[in-house]
CSV table of C-alpha atoms in Angstrom, one decimal:
chain,number,residue,atom,x,y,z
A,12,MET,CA,37.0,11.0,-38.9
A,13,ASN,CA,39.9,11.7,-41.1
A,14,ILE,CA,43.3,12.8,-39.9
A,15,MET,CA,42.9,16.4,-40.8
A,16,GLY,CA,39.6,16.5,-39.0
A,17,ILE,CA,41.3,15.1,-35.9
A,18,ILE,CA,44.1,17.7,-36.2
A,19,LYS,CA,41.6,20.5,-36.6
A,20,ASP,CA,39.7,19.4,-33.4
A,21,TYR,CA,43.0,19.2,-31.5
A,22,LYS,CA,44.1,22.6,-32.7
A,23,GLU,CA,40.8,24.1,-31.6
A,24,GLU,CA,41.1,22.5,-28.2
A,25,LEU,CA,44.6,23.8,-27.8
A,26,ALA,CA,43.5,27.3,-28.8
A,27,ARG,CA,40.8,27.2,-26.2
A,28,TYR,CA,43.3,26.1,-23.5
A,29,LYS,CA,45.8,28.8,-24.5
A,30,GLU,CA,43.1,31.4,-24.3
A,31,GLU,CA,42.1,30.1,-20.8
A,32,LEU,CA,45.7,30.2,-19.7
A,33,GLU,CA,46.2,33.7,-21.0
A,34,ASN,CA,43.1,34.8,-19.0
A,35,GLY,CA,44.7,33.4,-15.9
A,36,ASN,CA,42.7,30.1,-15.6
A,37,GLY,CA,45.3,27.6,-14.5
A,38,ASP,CA,42.6,25.0,-14.0
A,39,VAL,CA,43.1,23.9,-17.6
A,40,GLU,CA,46.7,22.6,-17.0
A,41,GLN,CA,45.5,19.0,-16.5
A,42,ASP,CA,43.4,19.3,-19.7
A,43,VAL,CA,46.5,20.4,-21.6
A,44,VAL,CA,48.5,17.5,-20.2
A,45,ASP,CA,45.6,15.1,-21.1
A,46,LEU,CA,45.6,16.5,-24.7
A,47,GLU,CA,49.3,16.0,-24.9
A,48,MET,CA,48.9,12.3,-23.9
A,49,LYS,CA,46.1,11.9,-26.5
A,50,ILE,CA,48.3,13.4,-29.2
A,51,GLU,CA,51.3,11.2,-28.2
A,52,GLN,CA,49.0,8.1,-28.3
A,53,GLU,CA,47.8,9.1,-31.8
A,54,ILE,CA,51.4,9.3,-32.9
A,55,GLN,CA,52.2,5.9,-31.5
A,56,GLU,CA,49.1,4.3,-33.1
A,57,MET,CA,49.7,5.9,-36.5
A,58,ALA,CA,53.5,5.6,-36.7
A,59,GLU,CA,53.3,2.3,-38.6
A,60,TYR,CA,51.0,3.3,-41.4
A,61,GLU,CA,50.4,7.1,-41.5
A,62,ASP,CA,52.4,10.3,-41.7
A,63,THR,CA,52.6,11.6,-38.1
A,64,LYS,CA,54.2,15.0,-38.9
A,65,PRO,CA,50.9,17.0,-38.4
A,66,PHE,CA,50.6,15.4,-35.0
A,67,GLU,CA,54.2,16.0,-34.2
A,68,LYS,CA,53.9,19.7,-35.2
A,69,LEU,CA,50.9,20.0,-32.9
A,70,LEU,CA,52.7,18.3,-30.1
A,71,LYS,CA,55.6,20.7,-30.5
A,72,GLU,CA,53.1,23.7,-30.2
A,73,LEU,CA,51.6,22.2,-27.1
A,74,LYS,CA,55.0,21.7,-25.5
A,75,SER,CA,55.8,25.3,-26.3
A,76,LEU,CA,52.6,26.4,-24.6
A,77,LYS,CA,53.6,24.4,-21.5
A,78,ARG,CA,57.0,26.1,-21.4
A,79,GLU,CA,55.4,29.5,-22.0
A,80,PHE,CA,53.1,29.0,-19.0
A,81,ASP,CA,55.7,27.3,-16.9
A,82,PHE,CA,54.0,23.9,-16.5
A,83,TYR,CA,55.8,21.4,-14.2
A,84,ASP,CA,55.7,17.9,-15.5
A,85,ALA,CA,57.3,15.3,-13.1
A,86,ASN,CA,57.6,12.6,-15.8
A,87,GLU,CA,59.3,15.0,-18.2
A,88,GLU,CA,61.7,16.1,-15.4
A,89,LEU,CA,62.5,12.4,-14.7
A,90,ASP,CA,63.0,11.8,-18.4
A,91,ARG,CA,65.4,14.7,-18.5
A,92,MET,CA,67.3,13.5,-15.4
A,93,PHE,CA,67.2,9.8,-16.4
A,94,PRO,CA,66.9,9.6,-20.2
A,95,ASP,CA,67.4,5.9,-20.2
A,96,ARG,CA,64.8,5.2,-17.4
A,97,HIS,CA,62.5,3.5,-19.9
A,98,ASP,CA,65.1,1.0,-21.0
A,99,GLU,CA,64.5,-2.6,-20.1
A,100,ASP,CA,67.8,-2.9,-18.2
A,101,PHE,CA,67.4,0.4,-16.3
A,102,ASP,CA,68.3,0.1,-12.6
A,103,GLU,CA,65.5,1.7,-10.6
A,104,ASP,CA,67.9,2.0,-7.6
A,105,SER,CA,69.8,4.6,-9.5
A,106,MET,CA,66.8,7.0,-9.1
A,107,ARG,CA,67.1,6.9,-5.3
A,108,TYR,CA,67.5,10.3,-3.7
A,109,ASP,CA,70.8,9.5,-2.1
A,110,SER,CA,72.3,8.1,-5.3
A,111,VAL,CA,71.3,11.2,-7.2
A,112,PHE,CA,72.3,13.8,-4.7
A,113,MET,CA,75.0,12.1,-2.7
A,114,GLY,CA,76.9,10.2,-5.3
A,115,ASP,CA,76.1,6.6,-4.1
């Protein structure tokens, strides 16, 4: 399948989830998170040889939807609190509760 076909499928999937959320069906939250992970994976795989802007735009729409419907994402929260936590030299002990809230 070509890139535009993949984007179209993802957009349709996102539109379905948005409609479900608007109708009060919070059961699709995990589906939205799964779609986000698929799009992020597409971006990583294509970054070397393809233009990822259509995927990045779709990812931006998806994140906007998550904010609109107040999703809580633990990993996103950890990334916000510890932006360098994925660095090779990151000290995991700095994420301890007492070091974060009591100034260890």
